[in-house]
PDB file of C-alpha atoms in Angstrom:
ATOM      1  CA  UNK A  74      91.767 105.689 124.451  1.00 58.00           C
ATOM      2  CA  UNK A  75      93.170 108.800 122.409  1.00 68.00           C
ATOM      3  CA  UNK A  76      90.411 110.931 120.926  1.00 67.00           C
ATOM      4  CA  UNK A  77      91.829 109.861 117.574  1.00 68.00           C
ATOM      5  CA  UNK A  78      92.971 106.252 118.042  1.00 77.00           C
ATOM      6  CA  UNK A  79      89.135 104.450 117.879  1.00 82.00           C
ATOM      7  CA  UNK A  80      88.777 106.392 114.139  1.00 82.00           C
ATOM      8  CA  UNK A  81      92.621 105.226 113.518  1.00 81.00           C
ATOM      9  CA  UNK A  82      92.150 101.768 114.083  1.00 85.00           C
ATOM     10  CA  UNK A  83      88.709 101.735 112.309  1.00 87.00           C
ATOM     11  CA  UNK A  84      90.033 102.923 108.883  1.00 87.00           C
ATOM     12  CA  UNK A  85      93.078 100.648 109.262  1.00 88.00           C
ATOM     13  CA  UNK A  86      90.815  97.513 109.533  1.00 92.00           C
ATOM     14  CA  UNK A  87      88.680  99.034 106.835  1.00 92.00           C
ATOM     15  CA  UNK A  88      91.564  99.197 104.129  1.00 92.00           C
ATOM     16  CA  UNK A  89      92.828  95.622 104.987  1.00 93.00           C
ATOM     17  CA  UNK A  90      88.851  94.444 104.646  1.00 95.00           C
ATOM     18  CA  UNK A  91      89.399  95.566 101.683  1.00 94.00           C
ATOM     19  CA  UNK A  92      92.786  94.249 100.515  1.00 93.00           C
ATOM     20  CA  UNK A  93      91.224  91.310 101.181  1.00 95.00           C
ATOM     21  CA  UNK A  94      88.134  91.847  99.440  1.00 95.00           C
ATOM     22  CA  UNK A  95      90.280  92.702  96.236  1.00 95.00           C
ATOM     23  CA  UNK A  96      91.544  89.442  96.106  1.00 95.00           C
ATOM     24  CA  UNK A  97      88.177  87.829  96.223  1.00 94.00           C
ATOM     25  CA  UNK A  98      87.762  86.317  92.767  1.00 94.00           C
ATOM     26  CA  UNK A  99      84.811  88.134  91.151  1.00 94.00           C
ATOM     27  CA  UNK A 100      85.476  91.065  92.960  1.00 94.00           C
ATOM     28  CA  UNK A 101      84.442  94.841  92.229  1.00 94.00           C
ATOM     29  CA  UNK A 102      87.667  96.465  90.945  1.00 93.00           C
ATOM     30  CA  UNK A 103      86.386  99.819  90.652  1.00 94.00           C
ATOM     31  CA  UNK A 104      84.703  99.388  93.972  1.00 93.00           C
ATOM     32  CA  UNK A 105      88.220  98.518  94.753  1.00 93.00           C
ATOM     33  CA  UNK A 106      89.871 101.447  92.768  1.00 92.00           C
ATOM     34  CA  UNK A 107      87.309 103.848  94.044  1.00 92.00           C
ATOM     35  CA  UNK A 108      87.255 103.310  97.863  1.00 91.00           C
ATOM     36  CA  UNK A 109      90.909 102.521  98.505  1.00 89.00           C
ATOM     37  CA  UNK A 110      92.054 106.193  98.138  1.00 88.00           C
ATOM     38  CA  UNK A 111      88.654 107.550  99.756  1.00 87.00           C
ATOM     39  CA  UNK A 112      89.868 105.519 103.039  1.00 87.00           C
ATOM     40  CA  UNK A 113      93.285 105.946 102.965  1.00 84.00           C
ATOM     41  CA  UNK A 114      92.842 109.929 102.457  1.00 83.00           C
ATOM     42  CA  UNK A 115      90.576 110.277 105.713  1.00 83.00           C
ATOM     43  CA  UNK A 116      92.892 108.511 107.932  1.00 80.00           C
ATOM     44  CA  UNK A 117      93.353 110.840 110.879  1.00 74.00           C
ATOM     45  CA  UNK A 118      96.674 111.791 112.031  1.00 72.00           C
ATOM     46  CA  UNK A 119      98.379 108.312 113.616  1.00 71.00           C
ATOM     47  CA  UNK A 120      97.794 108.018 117.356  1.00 68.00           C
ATOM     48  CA  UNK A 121     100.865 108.534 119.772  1.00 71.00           C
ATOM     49  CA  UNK A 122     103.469 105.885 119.813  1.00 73.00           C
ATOM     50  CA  UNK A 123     102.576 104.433 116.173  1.00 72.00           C
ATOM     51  CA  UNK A 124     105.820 105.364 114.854  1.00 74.00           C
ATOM     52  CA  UNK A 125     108.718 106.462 117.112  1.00 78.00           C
ATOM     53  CA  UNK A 126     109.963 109.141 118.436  1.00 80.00           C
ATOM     54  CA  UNK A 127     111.656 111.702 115.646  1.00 79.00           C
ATOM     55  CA  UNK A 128     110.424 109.616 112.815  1.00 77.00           C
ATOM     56  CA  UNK A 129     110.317 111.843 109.592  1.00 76.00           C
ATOM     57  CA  UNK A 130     108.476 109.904 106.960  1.00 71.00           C
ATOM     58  CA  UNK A 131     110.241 112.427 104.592  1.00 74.00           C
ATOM     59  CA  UNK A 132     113.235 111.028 105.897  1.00 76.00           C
ATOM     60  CA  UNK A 133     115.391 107.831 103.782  1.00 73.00           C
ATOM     61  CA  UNK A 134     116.971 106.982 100.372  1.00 73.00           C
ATOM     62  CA  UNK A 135     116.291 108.991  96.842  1.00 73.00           C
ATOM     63  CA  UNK A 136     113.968 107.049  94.468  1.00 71.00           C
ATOM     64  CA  UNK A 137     115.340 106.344  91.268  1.00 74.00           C
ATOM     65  CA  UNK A 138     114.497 109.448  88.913  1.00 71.00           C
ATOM     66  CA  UNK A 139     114.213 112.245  91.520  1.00 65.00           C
ATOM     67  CA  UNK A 140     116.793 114.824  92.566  1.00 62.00           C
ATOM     68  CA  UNK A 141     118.656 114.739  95.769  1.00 55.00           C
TER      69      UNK A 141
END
């Protein structure tokens, strides 16, 4: 496995955790609030072969409001 890929996968199944977790009724929202953006900010770079070849996530329609 890619040096990177074991972290990767890790975080991944750490942020759905805790999707699910913020749909628990009684759950800690600012648990929620405060960890979501903590683990999505460390994600490594994607391992090879997660998106394909020549992908530009820059890449795709204006939003409403901003400039072409």
């Amino acid at each position: 496995m890619c040096p990177d890929c074991e972290d990767f996968a890790r975080t991944v199944l750490l942020l759905g955790q805790l999707a699910l977790y913020a749909d628990v009724i009684g759950a800690d929202q600012d648990f929620v609030e405060a960890l979501g953006p903590s683990l999505a900010a460390s994600l490594p770079e994607p391992p090879p072969g997660v998106f394909p070849s020549g992908y530009d996530p820059e890449d795709g329609p204006d939003y409403p409001g901003t400039a072409s």
